[in-house]
mmCIF file of C-alpha atoms in Angstrom:
data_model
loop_
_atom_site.group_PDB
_atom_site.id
_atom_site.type_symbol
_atom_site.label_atom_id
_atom_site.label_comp_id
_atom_site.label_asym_id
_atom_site.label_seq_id
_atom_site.Cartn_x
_atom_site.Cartn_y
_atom_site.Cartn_z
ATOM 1 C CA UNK A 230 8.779 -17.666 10.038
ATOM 2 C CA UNK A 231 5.147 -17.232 9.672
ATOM 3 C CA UNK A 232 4.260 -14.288 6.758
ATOM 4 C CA UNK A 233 0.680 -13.435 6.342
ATOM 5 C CA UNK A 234 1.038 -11.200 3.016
ATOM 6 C CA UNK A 235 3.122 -8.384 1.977
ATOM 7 C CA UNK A 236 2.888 -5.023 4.271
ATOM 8 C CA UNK A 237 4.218 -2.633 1.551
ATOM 9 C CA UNK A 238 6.649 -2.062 -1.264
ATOM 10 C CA UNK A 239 9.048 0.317 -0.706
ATOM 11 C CA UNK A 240 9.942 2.676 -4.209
ATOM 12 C CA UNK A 241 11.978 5.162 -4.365
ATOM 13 C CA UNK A 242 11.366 8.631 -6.217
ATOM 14 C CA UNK A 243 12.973 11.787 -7.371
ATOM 15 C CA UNK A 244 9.821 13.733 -5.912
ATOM 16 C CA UNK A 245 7.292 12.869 -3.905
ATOM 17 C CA UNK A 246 4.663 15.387 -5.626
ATOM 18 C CA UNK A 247 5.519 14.245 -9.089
ATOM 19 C CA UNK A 248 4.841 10.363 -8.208
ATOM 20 C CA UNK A 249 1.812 10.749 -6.170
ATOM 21 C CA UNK A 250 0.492 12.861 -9.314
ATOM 22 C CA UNK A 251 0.904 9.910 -11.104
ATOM 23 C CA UNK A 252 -0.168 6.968 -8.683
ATOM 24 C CA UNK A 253 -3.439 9.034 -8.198
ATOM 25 C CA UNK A 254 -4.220 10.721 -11.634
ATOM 26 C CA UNK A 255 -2.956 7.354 -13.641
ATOM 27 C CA UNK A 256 -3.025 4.084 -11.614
ATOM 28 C CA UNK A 257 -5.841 5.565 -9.506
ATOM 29 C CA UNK A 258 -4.912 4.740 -6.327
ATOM 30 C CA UNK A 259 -5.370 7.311 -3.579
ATOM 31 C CA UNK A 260 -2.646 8.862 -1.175
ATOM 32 C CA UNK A 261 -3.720 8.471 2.504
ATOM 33 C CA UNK A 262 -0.976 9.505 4.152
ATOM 34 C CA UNK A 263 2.524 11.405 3.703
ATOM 35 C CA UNK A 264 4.889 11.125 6.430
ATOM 36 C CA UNK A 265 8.411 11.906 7.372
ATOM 37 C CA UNK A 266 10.633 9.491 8.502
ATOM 38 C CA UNK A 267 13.900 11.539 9.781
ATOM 39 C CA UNK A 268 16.144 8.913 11.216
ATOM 40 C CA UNK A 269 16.000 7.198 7.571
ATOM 41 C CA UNK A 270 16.153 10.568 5.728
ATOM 42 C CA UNK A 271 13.017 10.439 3.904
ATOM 43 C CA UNK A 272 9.309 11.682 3.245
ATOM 44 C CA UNK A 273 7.068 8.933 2.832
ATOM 45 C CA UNK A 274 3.530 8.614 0.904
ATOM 46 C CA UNK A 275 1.267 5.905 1.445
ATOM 47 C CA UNK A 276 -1.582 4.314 -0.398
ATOM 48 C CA UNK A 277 -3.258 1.000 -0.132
ATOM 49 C CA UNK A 278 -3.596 -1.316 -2.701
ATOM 50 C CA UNK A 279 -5.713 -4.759 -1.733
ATOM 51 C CA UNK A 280 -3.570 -5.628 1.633
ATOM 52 C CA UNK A 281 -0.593 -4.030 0.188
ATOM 53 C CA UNK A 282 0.921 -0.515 0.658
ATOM 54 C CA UNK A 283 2.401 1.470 -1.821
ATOM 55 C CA UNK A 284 5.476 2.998 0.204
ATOM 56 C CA UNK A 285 6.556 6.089 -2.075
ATOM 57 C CA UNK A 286 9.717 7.308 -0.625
ATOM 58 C CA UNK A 287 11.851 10.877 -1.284
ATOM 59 C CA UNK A 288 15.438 11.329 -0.015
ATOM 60 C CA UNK A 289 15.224 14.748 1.915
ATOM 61 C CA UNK A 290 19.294 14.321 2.332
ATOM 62 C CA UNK A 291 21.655 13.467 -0.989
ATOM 63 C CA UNK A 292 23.381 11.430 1.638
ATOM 64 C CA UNK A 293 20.964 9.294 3.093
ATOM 65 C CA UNK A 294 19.829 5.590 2.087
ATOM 66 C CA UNK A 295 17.359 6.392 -0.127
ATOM 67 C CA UNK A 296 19.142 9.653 -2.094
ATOM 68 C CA UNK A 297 22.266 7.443 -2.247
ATOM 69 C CA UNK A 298 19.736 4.480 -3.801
ATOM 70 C CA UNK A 299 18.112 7.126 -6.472
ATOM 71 C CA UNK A 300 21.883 8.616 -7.728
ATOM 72 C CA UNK A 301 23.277 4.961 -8.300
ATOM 73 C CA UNK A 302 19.932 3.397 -9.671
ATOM 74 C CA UNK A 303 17.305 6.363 -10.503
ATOM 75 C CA UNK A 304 14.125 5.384 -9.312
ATOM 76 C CA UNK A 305 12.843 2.248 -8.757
ATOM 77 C CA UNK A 306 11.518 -0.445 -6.117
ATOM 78 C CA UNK A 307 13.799 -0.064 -3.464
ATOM 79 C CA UNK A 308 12.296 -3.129 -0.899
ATOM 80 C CA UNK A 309 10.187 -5.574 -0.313
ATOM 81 C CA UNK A 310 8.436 -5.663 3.197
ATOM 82 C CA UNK A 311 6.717 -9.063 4.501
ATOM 83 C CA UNK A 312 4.473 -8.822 7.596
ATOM 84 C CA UNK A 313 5.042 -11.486 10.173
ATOM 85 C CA UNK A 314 4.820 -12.092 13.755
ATOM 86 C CA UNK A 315 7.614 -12.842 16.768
ATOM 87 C CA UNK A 316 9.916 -10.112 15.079
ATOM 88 C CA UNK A 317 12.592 -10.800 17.287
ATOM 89 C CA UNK A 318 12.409 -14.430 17.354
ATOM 90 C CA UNK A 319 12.392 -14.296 13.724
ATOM 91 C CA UNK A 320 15.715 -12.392 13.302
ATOM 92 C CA UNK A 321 17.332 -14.500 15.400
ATOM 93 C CA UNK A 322 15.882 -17.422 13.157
ATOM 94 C CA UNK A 323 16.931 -16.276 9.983
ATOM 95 C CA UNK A 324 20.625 -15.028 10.986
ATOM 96 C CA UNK A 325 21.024 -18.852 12.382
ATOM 97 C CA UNK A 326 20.086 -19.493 8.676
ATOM 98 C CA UNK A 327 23.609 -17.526 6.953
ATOM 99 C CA UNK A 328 20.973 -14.333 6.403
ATOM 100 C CA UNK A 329 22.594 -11.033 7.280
ATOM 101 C CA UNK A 330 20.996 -8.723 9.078
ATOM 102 C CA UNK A 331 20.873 -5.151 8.572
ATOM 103 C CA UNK A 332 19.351 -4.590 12.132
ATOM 104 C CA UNK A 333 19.948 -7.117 14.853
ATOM 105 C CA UNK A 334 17.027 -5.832 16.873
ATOM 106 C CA UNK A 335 13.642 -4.781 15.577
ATOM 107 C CA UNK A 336 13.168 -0.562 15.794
ATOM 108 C CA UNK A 337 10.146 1.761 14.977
ATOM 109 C CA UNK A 338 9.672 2.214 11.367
ATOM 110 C CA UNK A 339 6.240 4.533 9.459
ATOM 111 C CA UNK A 340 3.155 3.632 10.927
ATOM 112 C CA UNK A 341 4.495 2.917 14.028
ATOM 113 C CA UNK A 342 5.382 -1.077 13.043
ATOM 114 C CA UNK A 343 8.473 -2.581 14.430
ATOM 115 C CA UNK A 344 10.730 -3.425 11.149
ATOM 116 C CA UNK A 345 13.863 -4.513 10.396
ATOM 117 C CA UNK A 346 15.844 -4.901 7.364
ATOM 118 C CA UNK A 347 17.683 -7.971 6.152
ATOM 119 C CA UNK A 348 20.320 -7.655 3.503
ATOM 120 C CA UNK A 349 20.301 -8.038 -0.388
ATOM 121 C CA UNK A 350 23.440 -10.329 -0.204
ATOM 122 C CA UNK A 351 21.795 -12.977 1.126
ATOM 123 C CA UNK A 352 18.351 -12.293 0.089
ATOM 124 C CA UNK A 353 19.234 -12.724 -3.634
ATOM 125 C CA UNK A 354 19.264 -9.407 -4.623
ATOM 126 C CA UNK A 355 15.707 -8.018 -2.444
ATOM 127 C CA UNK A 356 16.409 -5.745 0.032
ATOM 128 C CA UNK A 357 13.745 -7.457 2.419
ATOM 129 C CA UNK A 358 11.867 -5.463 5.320
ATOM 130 C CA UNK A 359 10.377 -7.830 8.109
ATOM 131 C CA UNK A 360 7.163 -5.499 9.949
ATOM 132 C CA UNK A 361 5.312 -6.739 12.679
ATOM 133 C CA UNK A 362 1.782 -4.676 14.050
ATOM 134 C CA UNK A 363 1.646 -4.867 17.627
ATOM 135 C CA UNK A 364 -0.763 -2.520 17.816
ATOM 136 C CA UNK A 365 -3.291 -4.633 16.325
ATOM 137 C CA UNK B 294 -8.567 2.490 -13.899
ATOM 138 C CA UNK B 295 -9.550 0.274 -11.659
ATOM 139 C CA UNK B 296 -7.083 -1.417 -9.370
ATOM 140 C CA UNK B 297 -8.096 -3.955 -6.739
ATOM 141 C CA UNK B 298 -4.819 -5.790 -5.435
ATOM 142 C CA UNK B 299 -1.013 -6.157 -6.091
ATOM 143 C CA UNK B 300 -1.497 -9.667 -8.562
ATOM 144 C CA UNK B 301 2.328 -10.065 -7.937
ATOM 145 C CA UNK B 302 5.961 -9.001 -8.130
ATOM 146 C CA UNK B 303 8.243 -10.416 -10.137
ATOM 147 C CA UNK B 304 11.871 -10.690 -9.071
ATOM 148 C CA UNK B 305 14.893 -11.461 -11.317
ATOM 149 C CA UNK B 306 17.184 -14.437 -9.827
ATOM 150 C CA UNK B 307 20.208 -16.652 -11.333
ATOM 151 C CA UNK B 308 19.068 -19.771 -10.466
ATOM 152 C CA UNK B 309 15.669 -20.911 -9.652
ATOM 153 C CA UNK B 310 16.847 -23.856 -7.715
ATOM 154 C CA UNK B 311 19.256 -21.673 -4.816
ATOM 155 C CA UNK B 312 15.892 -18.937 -4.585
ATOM 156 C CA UNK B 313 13.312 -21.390 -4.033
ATOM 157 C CA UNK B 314 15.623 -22.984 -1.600
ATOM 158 C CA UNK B 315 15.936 -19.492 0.376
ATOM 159 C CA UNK B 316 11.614 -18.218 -0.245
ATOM 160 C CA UNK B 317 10.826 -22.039 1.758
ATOM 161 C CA UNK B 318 13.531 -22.383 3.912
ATOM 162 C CA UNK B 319 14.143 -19.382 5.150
ATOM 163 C CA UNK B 320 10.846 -16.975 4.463
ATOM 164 C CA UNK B 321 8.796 -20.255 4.872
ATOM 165 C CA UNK B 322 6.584 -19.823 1.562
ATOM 166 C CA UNK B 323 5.638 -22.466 -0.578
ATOM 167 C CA UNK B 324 6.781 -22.954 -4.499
ATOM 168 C CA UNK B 325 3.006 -24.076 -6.120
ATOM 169 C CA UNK B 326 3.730 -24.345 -9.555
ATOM 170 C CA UNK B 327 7.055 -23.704 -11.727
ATOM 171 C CA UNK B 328 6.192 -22.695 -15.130
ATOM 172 C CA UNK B 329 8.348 -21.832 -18.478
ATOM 173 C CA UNK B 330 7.387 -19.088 -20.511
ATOM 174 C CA UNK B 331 9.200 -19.492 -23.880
ATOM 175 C CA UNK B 332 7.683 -16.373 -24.897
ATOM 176 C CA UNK B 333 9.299 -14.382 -22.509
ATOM 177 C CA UNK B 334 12.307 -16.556 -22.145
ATOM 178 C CA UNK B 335 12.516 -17.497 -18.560
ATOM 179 C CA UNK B 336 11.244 -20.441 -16.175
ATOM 180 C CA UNK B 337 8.954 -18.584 -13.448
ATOM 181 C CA UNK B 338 8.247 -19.980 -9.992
ATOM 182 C CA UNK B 339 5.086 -18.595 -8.077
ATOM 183 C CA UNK B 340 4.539 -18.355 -4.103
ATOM 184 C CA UNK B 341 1.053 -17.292 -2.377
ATOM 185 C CA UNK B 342 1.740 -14.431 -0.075
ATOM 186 C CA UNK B 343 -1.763 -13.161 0.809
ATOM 187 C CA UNK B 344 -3.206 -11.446 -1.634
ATOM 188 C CA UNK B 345 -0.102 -11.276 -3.773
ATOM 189 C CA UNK B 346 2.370 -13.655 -5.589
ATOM 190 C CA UNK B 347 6.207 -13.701 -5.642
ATOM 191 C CA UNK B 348 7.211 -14.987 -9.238
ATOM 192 C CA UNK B 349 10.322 -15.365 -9.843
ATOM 193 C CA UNK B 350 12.186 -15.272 -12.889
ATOM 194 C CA UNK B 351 15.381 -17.123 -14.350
ATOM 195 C CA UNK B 352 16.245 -16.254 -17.355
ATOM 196 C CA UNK B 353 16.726 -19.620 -20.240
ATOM 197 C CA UNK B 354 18.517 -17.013 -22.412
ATOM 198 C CA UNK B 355 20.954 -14.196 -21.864
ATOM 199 C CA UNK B 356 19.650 -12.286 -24.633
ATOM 200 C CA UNK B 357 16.531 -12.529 -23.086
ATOM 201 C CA UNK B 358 14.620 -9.509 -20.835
ATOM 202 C CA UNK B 359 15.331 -11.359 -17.837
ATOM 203 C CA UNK B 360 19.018 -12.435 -18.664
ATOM 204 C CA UNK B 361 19.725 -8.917 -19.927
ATOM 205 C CA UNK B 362 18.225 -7.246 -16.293
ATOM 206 C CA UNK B 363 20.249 -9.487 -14.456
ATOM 207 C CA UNK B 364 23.165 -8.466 -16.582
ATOM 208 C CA UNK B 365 22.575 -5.362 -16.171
ATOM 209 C CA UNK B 366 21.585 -4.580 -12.768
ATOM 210 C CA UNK B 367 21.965 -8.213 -11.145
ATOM 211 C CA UNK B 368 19.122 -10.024 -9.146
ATOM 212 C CA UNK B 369 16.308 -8.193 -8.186
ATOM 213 C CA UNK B 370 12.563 -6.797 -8.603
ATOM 214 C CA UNK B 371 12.048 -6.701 -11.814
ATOM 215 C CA UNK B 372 8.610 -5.554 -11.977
ATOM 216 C CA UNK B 373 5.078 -5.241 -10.344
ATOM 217 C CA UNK B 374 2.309 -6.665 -11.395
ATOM 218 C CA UNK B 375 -1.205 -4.597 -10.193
ATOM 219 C CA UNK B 376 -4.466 -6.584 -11.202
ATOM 220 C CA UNK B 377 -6.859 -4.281 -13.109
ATOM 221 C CA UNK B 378 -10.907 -4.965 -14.903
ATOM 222 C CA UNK B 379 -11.204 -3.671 -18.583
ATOM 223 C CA UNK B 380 -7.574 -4.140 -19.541
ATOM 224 C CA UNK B 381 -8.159 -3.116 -22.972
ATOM 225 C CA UNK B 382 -10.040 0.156 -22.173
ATOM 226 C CA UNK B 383 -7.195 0.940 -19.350
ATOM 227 C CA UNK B 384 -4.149 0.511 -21.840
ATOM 228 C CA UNK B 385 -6.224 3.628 -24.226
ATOM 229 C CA UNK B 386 -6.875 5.528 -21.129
ATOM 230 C CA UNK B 387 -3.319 5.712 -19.424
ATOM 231 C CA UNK B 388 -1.783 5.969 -22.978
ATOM 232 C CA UNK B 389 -3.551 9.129 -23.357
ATOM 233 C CA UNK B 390 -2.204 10.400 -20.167
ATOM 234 C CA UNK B 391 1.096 10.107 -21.340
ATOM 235 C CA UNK B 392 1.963 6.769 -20.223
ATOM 236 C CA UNK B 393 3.991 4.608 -22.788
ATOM 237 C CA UNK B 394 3.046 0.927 -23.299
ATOM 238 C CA UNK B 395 5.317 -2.114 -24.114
ATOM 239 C CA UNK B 396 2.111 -3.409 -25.100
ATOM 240 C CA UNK B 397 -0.546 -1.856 -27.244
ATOM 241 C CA UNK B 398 -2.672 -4.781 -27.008
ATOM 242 C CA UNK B 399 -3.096 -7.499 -23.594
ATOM 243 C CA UNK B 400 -1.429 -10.241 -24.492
ATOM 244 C CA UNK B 401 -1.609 -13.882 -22.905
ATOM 245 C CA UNK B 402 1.097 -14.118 -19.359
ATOM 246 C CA UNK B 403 1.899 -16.781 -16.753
ATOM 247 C CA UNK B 404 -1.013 -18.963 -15.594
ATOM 248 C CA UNK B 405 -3.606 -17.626 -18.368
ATOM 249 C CA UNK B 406 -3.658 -13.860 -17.570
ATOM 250 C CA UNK B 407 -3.990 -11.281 -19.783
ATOM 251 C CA UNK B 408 -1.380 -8.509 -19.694
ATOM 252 C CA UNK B 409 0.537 -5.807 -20.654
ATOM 253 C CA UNK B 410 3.218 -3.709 -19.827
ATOM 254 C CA UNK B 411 4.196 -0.229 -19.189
ATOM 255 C CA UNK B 412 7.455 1.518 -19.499
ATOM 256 C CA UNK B 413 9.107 2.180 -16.507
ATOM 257 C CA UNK B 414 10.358 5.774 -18.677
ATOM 258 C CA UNK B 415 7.068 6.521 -18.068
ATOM 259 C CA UNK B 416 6.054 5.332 -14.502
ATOM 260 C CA UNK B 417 8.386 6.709 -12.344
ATOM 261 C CA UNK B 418 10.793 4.274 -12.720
ATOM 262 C CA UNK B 419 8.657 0.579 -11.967
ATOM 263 C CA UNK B 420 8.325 -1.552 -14.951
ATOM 264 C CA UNK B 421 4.471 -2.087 -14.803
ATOM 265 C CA UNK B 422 2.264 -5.124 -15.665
ATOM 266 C CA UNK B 423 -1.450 -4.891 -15.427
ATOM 267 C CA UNK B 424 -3.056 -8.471 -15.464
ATOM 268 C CA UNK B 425 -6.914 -9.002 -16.042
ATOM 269 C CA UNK B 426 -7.587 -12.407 -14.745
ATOM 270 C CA UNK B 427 -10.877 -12.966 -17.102
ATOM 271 C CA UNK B 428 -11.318 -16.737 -16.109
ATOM 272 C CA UNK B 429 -12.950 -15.607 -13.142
#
């Protein structure tokens, strides 16, 4: 696997507006982007930091991934997401490696990035998010 | 404040030896330099990802931050770690916004930094370093 630097970290939030109040009028970073991701159940805000996103991320469904996440844990990091390239030859890498896969075959995440998500059991406790930009 | 890059994210593991077997083998990142901090009471071990570093933590004590976390919530990110100019003048400034601080004053971190800490009570849920590398 070849990882050129970390895409984004994933954290999830009670609300969206509370949190980017905070990243912007405390840590000074600036929102460029909010975004809704409905397949995972969430609204997303983005800001850069360096390479590195800031992924802020609001349930919009109790039921979904991310609300599930927030009433077990509260708020907190909720991934880490590596940028690589050869997605799918990477998978296929790592599973031959014991890693479990969350999804088998890369699929369109935010930002129109192919993803996929490899499990916190054997990841030692990360939920990990591989991304790969083929549109650059 | 001024923040120009993620310095790194620190993630809570059991053993040392079984993560920096899975960040080479299987991410492909390199270990450069395992460090204890006695202060803190773990060992640390640091990979270059871009920009950022993974530092990992095992805990030498279970009464310890580190042990406690892992405890607690098992392996993990712990925190994340943005890299910030005028660390003293920041730590005033976001305390009167609100923000409370582990640290009142930087203190001296992993490989020479100066740091300090904010409460994840008061951060949307992140436990928050700042780092001001000033040997640069």
């Amino acid at each position: 696997m070849k990882i050129t630097h970390i895409e984004h970290i994933g954290i999830a939030v009670k609300s969206l507006e509370e949190s980017i109040a905070y990243y912007e009028g405390v840590l000074g970073l600036k929102c460029y982007a909010v975004e809704e991701v409905k397949e995972q159940r969430v609204k997303t805000a983005f800001f850069m930091v360096g390479q590195t996103k800031i992924e802020l991320l609001e349930s919009t469904d109790p039921e979904g991934p991310v609300g599930k996440f927030v009433e077990k844990k509260g708020e907190g990091v909720h991934h880490v997401a590596f940028a690589t390239t050869g997605l799918e030859e990477t998978l296929a890498e790592v599973e031959g490696k014991g890693v479990m896969l969350i999804d088998k075959k890369p699929r369109k995440g935010a930002e129109g990035l192919d993803i996929a998500f490899l499990h916190p059991k054997s990841t030692h406790g990360v939920l990990t998010e591989l991304c790969e930009n083929k549109n650059k």
